[in-house]
Coordinates of C-alpha atoms and ligand atoms in Angstrom, one line a residue:
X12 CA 0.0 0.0 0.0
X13 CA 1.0 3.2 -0.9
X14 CA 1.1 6.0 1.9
X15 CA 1.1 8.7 -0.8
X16 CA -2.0 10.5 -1.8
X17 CA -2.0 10.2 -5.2
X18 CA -3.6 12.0 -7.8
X19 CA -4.1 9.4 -10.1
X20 CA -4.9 5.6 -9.5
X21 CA -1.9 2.8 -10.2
X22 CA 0.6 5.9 -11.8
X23 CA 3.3 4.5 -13.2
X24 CA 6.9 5.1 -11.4
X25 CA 8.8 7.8 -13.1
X26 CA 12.4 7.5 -13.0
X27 CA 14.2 10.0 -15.1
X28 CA 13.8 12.4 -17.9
X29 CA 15.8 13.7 -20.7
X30 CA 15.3 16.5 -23.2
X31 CA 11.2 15.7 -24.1
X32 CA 11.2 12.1 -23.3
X33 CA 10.1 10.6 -19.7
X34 CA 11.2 7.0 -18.6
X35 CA 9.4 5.2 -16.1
X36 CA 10.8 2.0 -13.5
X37 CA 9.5 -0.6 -16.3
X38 CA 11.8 1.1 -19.0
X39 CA 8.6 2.7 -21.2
X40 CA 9.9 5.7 -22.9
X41 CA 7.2 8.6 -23.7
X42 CA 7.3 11.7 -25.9
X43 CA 6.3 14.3 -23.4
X44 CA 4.0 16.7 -25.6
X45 CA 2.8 18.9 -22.7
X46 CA 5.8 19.3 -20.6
X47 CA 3.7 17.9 -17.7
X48 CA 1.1 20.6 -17.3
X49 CA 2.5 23.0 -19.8
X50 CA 5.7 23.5 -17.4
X51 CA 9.0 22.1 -19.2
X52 CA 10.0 24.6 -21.6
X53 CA 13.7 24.4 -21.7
X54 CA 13.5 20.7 -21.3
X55 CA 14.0 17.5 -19.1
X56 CA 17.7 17.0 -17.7
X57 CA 19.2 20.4 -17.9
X58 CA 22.0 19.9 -16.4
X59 CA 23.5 23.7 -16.7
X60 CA 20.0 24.3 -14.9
X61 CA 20.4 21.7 -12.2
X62 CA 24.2 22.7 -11.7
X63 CA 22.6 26.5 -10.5
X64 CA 20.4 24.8 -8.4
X65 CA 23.0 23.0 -6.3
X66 CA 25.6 25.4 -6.4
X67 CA 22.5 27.5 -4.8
X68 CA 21.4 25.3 -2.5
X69 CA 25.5 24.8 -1.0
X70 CA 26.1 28.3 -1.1
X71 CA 22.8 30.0 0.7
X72 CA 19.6 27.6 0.7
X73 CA 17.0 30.0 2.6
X74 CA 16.5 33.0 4.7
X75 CA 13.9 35.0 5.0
X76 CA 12.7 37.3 2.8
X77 CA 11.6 40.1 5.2
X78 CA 15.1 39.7 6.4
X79 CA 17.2 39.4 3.8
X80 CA 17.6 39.9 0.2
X81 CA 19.9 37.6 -2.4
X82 CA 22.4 38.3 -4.8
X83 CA 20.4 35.2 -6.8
X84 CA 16.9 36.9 -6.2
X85 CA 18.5 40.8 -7.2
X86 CA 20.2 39.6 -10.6
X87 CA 17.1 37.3 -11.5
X88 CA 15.1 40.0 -10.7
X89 CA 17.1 42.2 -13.3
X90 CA 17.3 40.1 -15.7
X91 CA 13.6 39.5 -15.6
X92 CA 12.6 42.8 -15.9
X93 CA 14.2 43.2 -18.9
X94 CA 11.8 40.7 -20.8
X95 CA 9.0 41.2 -18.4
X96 CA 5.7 43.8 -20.2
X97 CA 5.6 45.3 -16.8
X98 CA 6.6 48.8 -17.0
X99 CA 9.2 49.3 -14.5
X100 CA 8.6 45.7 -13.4
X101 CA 9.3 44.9 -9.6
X102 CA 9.2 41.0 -9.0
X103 CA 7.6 39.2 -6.0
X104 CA 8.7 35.5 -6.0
X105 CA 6.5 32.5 -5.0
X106 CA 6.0 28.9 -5.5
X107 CA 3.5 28.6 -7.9
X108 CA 0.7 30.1 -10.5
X109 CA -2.0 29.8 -7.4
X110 CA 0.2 31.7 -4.8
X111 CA 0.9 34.3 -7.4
X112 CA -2.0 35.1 -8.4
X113 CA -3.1 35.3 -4.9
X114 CA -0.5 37.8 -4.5
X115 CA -1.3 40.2 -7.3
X116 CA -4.7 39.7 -6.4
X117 CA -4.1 41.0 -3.0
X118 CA -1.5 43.6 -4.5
X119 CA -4.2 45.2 -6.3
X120 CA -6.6 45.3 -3.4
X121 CA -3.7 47.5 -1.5
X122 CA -2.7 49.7 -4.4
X123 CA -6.6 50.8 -4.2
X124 CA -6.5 51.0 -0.6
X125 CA -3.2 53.0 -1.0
X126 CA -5.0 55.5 -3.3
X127 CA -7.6 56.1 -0.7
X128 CA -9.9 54.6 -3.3
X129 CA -11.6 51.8 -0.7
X130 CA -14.6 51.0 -2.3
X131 CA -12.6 49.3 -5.0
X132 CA -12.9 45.4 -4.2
X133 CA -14.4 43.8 -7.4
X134 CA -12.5 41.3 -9.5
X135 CA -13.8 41.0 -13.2
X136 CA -12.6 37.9 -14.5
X137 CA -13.7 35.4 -17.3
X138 CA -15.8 32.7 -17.7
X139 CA -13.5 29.8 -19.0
X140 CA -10.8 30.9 -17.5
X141 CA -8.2 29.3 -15.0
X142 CA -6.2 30.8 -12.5
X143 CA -5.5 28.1 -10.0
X144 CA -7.0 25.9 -7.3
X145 CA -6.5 27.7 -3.7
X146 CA -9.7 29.9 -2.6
X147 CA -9.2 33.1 -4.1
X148 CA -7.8 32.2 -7.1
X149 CA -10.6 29.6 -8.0
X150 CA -13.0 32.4 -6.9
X151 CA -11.8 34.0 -9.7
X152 CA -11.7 31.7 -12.4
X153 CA -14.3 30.5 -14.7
X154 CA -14.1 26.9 -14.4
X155 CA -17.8 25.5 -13.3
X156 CA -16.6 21.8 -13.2
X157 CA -13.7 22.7 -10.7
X158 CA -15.6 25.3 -8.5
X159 CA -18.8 23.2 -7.8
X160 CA -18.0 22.0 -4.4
X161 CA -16.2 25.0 -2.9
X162 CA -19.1 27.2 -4.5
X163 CA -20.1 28.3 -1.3
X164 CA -16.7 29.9 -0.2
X165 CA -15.9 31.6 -3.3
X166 CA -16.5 35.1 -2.9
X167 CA -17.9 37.8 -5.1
X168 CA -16.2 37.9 -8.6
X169 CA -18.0 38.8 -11.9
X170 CA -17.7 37.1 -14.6
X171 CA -18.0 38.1 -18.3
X172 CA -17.3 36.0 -21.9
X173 CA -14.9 34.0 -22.4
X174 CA -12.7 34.7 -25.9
X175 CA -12.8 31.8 -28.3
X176 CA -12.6 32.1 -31.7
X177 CA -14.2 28.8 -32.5
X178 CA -17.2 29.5 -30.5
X179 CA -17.2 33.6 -29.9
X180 CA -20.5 34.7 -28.8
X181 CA -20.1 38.6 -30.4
X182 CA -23.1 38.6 -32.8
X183 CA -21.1 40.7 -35.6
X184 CA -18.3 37.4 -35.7
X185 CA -15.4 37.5 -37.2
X186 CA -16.4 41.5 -37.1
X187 CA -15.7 43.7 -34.4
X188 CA -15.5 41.2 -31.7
X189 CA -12.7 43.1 -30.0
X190 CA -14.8 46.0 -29.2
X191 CA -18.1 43.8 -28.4
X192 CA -15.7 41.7 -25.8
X193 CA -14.2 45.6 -24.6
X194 CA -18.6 46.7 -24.0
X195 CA -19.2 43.6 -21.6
X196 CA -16.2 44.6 -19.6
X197 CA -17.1 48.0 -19.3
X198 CA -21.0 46.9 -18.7
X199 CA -20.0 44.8 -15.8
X200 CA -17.4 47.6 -14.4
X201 CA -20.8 50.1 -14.7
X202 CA -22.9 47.1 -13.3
X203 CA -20.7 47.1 -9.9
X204 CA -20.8 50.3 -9.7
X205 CA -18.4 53.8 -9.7
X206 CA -15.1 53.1 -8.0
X207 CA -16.2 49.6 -6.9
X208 CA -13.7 47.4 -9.6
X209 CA -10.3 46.5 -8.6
X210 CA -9.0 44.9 -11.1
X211 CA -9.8 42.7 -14.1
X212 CA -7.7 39.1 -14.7
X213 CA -7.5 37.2 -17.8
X214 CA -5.3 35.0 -19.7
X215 CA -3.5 36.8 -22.8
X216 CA -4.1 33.7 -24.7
X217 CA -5.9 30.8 -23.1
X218 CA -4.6 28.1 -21.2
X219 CA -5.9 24.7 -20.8
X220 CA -9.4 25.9 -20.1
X221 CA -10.2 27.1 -23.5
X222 CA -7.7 24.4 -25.3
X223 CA -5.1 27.4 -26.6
X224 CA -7.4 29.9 -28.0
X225 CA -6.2 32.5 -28.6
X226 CA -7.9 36.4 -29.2
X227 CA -9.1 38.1 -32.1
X228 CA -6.2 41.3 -33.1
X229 CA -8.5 43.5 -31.7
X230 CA -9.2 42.3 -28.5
X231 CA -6.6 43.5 -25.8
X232 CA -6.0 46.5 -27.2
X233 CA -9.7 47.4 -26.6
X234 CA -10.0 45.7 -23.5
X235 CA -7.0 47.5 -22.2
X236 CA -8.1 50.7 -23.0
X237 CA -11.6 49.8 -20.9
X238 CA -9.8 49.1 -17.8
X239 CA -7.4 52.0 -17.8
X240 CA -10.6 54.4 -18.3
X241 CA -11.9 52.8 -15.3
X242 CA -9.2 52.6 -13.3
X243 CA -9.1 49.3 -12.9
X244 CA -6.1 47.5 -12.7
X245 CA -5.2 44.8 -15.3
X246 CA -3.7 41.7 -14.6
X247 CA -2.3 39.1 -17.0
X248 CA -2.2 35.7 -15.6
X249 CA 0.8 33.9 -18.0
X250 CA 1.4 30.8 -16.0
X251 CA 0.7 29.1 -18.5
X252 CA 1.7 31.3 -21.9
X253 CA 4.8 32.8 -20.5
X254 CA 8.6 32.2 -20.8
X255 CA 8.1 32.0 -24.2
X256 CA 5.8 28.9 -24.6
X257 CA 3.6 31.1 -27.6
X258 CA 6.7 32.7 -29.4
X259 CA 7.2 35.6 -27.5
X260 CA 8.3 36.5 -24.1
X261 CA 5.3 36.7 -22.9
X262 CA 1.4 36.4 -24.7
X263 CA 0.7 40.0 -24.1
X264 CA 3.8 40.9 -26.4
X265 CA 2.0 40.1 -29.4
X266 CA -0.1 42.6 -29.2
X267 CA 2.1 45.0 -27.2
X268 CA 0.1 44.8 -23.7
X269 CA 1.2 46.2 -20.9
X270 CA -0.6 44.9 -17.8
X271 CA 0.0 46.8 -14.3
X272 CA 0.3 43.0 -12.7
X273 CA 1.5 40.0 -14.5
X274 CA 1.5 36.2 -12.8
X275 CA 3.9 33.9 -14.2
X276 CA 4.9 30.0 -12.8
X277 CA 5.5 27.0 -14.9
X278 CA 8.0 27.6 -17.1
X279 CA 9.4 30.4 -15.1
X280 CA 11.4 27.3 -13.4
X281 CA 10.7 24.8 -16.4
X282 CA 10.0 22.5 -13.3
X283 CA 13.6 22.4 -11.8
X284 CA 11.3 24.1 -8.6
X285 CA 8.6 25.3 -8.1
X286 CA 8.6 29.1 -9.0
X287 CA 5.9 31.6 -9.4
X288 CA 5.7 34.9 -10.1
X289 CA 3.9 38.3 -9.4
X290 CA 5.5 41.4 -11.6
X291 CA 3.8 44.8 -10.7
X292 CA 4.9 47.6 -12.2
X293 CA 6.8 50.5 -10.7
X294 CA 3.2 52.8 -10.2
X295 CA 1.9 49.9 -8.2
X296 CA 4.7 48.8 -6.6
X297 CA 5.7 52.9 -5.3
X298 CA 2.2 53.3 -4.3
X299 CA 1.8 50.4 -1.9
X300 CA 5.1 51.2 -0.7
X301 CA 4.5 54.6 0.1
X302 CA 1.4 54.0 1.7
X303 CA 3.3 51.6 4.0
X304 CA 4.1 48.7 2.7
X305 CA 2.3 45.1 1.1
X306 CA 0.6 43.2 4.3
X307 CA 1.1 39.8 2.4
X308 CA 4.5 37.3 2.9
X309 CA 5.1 33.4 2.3
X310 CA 7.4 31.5 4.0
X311 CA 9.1 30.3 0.7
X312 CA 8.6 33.8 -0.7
X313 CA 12.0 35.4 -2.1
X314 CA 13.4 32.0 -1.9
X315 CA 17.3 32.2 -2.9
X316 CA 17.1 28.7 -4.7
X317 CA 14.3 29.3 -6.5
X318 CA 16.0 32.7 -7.9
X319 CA 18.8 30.9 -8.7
X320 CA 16.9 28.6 -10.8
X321 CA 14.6 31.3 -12.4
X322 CA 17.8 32.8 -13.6
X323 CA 19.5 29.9 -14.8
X324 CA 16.3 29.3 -16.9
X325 CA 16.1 32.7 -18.6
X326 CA 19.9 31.8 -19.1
X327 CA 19.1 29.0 -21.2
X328 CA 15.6 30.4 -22.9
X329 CA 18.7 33.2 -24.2
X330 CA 21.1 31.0 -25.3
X331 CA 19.1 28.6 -26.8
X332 CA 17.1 30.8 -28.7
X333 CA 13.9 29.3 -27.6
X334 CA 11.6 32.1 -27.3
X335 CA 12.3 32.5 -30.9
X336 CA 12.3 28.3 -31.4
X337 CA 9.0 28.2 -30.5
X338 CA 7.4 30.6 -32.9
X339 CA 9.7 29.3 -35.6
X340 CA 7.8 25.7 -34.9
X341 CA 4.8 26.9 -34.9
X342 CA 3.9 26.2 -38.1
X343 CA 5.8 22.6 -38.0
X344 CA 3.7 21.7 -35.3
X345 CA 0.5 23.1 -36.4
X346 CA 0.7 21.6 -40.0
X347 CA 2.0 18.1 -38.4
X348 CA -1.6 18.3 -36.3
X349 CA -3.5 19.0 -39.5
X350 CA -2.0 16.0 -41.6
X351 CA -3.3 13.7 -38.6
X352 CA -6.3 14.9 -37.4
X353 CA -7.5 17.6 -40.0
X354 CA -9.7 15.6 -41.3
X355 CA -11.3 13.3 -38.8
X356 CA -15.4 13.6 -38.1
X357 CA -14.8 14.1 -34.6
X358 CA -12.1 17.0 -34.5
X359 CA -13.6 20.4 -35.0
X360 CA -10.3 22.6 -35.0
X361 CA -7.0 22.5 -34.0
X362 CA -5.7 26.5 -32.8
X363 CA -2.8 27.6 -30.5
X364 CA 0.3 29.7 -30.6
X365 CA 4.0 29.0 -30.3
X366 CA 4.2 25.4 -28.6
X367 CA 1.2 25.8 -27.1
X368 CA -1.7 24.1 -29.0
X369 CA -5.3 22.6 -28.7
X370 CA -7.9 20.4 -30.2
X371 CA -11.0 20.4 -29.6
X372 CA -13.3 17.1 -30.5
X373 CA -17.2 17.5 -31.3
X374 CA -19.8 15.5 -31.9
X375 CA -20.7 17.2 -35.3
X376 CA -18.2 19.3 -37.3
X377 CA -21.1 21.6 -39.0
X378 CA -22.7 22.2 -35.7
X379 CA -19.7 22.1 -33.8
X380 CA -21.9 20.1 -31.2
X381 CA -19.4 19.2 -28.2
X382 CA -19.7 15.3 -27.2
X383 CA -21.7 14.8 -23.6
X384 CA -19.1 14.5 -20.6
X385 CA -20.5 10.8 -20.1
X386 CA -18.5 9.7 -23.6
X387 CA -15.3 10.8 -22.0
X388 CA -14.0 11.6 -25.0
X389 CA -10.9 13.7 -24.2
X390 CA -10.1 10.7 -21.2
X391 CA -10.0 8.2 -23.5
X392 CA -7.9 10.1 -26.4
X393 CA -5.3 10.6 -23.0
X394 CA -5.6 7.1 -22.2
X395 CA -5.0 5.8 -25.1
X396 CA -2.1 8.4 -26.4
X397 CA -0.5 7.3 -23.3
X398 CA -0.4 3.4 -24.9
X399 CA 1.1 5.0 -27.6
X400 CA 3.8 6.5 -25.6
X401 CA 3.0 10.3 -26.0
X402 CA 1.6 12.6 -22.8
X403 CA -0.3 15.2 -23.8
X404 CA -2.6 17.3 -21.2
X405 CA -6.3 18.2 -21.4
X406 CA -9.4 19.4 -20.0
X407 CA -13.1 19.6 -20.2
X408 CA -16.2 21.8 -20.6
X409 CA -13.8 23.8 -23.1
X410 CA -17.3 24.6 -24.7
X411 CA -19.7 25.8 -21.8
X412 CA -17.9 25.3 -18.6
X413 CA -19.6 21.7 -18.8
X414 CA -18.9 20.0 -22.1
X415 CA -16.4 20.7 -24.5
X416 CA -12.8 18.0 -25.0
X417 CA -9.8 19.4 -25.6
X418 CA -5.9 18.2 -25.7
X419 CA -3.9 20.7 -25.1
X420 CA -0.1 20.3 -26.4
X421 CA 2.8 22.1 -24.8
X422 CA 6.2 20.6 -25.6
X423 CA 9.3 21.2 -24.5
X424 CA 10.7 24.4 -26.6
X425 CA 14.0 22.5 -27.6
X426 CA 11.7 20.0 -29.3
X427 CA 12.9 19.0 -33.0
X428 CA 10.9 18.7 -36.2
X429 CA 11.1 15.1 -36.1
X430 CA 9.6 14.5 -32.9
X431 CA 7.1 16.9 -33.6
X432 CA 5.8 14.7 -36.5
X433 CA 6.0 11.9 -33.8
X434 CA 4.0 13.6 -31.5
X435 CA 1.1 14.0 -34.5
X436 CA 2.0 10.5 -35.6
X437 CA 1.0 9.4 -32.3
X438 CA -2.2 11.4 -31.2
X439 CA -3.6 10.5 -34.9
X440 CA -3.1 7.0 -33.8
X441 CA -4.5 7.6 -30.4
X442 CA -7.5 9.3 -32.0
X443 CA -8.3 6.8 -34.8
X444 CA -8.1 3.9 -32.0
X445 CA -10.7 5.6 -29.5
X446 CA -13.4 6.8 -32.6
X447 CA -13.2 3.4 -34.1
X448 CA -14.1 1.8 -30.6
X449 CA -10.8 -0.1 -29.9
X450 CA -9.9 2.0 -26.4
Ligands
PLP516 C1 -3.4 30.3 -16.4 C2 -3.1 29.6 -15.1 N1 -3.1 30.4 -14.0 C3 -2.9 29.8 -12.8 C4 -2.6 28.5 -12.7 C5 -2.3 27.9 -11.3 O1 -0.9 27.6 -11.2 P1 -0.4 26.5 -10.2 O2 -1.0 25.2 -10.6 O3 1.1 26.5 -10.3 O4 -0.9 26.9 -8.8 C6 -2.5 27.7 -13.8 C7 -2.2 26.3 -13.7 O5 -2.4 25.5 -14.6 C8 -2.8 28.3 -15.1 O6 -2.7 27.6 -16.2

């Protein structure tokens, strides 16, 4: 008997992992085509990146960060603000994508209280959205299936459309959807009221929830403009989309947006520790201070080896090239997913950015009619990609909040062309095997 709590029944024992592949205790090899949960982006086995962490950990392994500060944590912070779009960035260190968007959650909360503006509490967020599992960040994201049993602790946070191209709800579509998303923001900042909105949280391009999608040219730029006429601060959760993973720095570089907050995690540490981020920018970050300072601290906050790490992977996301990698495969891995699945009955549209990539199966391609949640679609393509020695990630209710399968793809950035066409090799394999009833 196992005395771990799992998260998965029978897992099999993973025993090391190099560049995208993962080997397990009974010697299976598989192609690793989400980099866990969209995490490894400079790939398994760095060893220049585990190096940092050891010399780290020898050198200085903790203290506190209300008592100290790091040479690690200062020159990661440096670096970082050079790729970060965070004017003036300032960088508060965490463990993870939750705990990081707790913080600038919190952050913006005191920059409004610092301002003597009080009232301002409201969080707009949107509905299929993710930004993490711990109380306040599930209060803000718009993920029915994962809220439904903490419903009644979740706070007060509104809720407007979700952005997906496949399925946008602006009546004009393709057609001035930017400025149709931009009216129900500025609808539900009126609909709480004057002064009441603190800040507004979204994904630049969306994560797992939404399967990749990514927003019409016209969206941020109108949505941005919203929020600052409002006053209300915008945050960019990239856990998922930064470091590179959608061929830039960061999502909201490809359409020049500059949030006030910005959450990173995941591939922020490619995994080598767990790293999160909260980047406010130097108007936040001056006003809080001046007002007396950000009641909010972690134990693991600031944490020396965790900088070190952070650092090490920017290091190697530089000399690699793989910010640039990733947009110049793009199109490799995007075609390769066509070949396989374009034309299957059950896949209504492959989309993403960079590495990062969904597909989304439905039921009927002309009505784009989502398969119900009882066929377990989505578990069964994982299931039986898995067989077929490829892990890819997923999720459900990509549609609605209910129903809706997606796989979402995030490789490793140093991936080559050739296992690229394995990983579309595979998933068409995967795919043909569950629709023609052999899973
Ligand atoms: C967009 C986004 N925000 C926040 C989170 C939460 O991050 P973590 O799981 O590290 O707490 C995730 C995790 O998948 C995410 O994709």
């Amino acid at each position: 008997m196992s005395r771990v709590f799992r998260r998965a029944v029978d897992p099999p024992v993973a025993v090391r992992a190099e560049g995208v592949w993962v080997e397990d205790a009974d010697g299976r090899r598989y192609l690793d085509a989400a980099g866990g949960a969209v995490v490894v982006g400079i790939g398994h086995g760095d060893t220049v990146v585990a190096a940092a962490l050891a010399e780290q950990a020898a050198r200085l392994a903790y203290v506190h960060g209300s008592a100290f500060t790091t040479e690690a944590l200062e020159a990661y912070a440096a670096e970082l603000a050079e790729v970060a779009p965070v004017p003036g960035a300032r960088v508060f260190p965490v463990s993870g994508g939750s705990e990081a968007v707790e913080t600038a959650l919190k952050l913006a909360r005191a920059y409004h209280l610092a301002r003597g503006e009080t009232e301002r509490s409201v969080v707009i967020a949107r509905h299929l959205s993710y930004h993490g599992n711990t109380r306040g960040a599930l209060a803000v994201s718009g993920r029915p299936r994962l809220r439904a049993p903490y419903e009644p602790w979740l706070g007060h946070a509104v809720h407007i459309p979700a952005v997906t191209e496949y399925r946008c709800p602006a009546p004009g579509h393709p057609r001035g959807c930017g400025a149709w998303h931009a009216a129900q923001l500025e609808r539900a900042i009126e609909q709480a009221g004057p002064g009441k909105v603190a800040a507004f949280i979204a994904e630049p391009i969306g994560g797992a929830t939404t399967g990749a999608a990514a927003p019409p040219d016209d969206y941020w730029p109108a949505v941005a403009a919203v929020c600052r006429r409002h006053g209300v601060l915008l945050i960019a959760d990239e856990v998922m989309t930064g470091f590179g993973r959608t061929g830039k720095w960061f999502a909201a570089d490809h359409w020049g947006l500059r949030p006030d907050l910005l959450v990173a995690a995941k591939g922020a540490s490619s995994g080598y520790w767990p790293l999160g981020l909260c980047i406010a920018s130097a108007e936040v970050h001056e006003t809080v201070t001046a007002a007396g300072g950000f009641v909010h601290g972690l134990t693991f906050s600031h944490h020396p080896v965790g900088a070190a790490v952070g650092r090490a992977v920017l290091g190697r996301l530089h000399d690699l090239g793989l910010v640039e990698a990733a947009a110049v495969k793009e199109p490799i891995l995007q075609a390769a997913l066509s070949a396989a699945l374009g034309d299957h009955p059950a896949v209504g549209d492959i989309r993403g950015r960079g590495l990062l990539a969904g597909v989304e199966f439905v039921a009927d391609r002309e009505t784009r009619l989502p398969f119900p949640p009882g066929e377990r679609v989505v578990e069964r393509v994982v299931a039986a990609a898995r067989r077929h020695g490829l892990l890819v990630y997923w999720s459900k209710g990509c549609a609605d909040g209910v129903t809706g399968d997606v796989v979402v793809l995030g490789p490793p950035l140093i991936i080559t062309p050739e296992e690229i066409a394995l990983i579309a090799e595979r998933l068409g394999a995967a795919v043909a095997e569950v629709f023609a009833g052999g899973d």
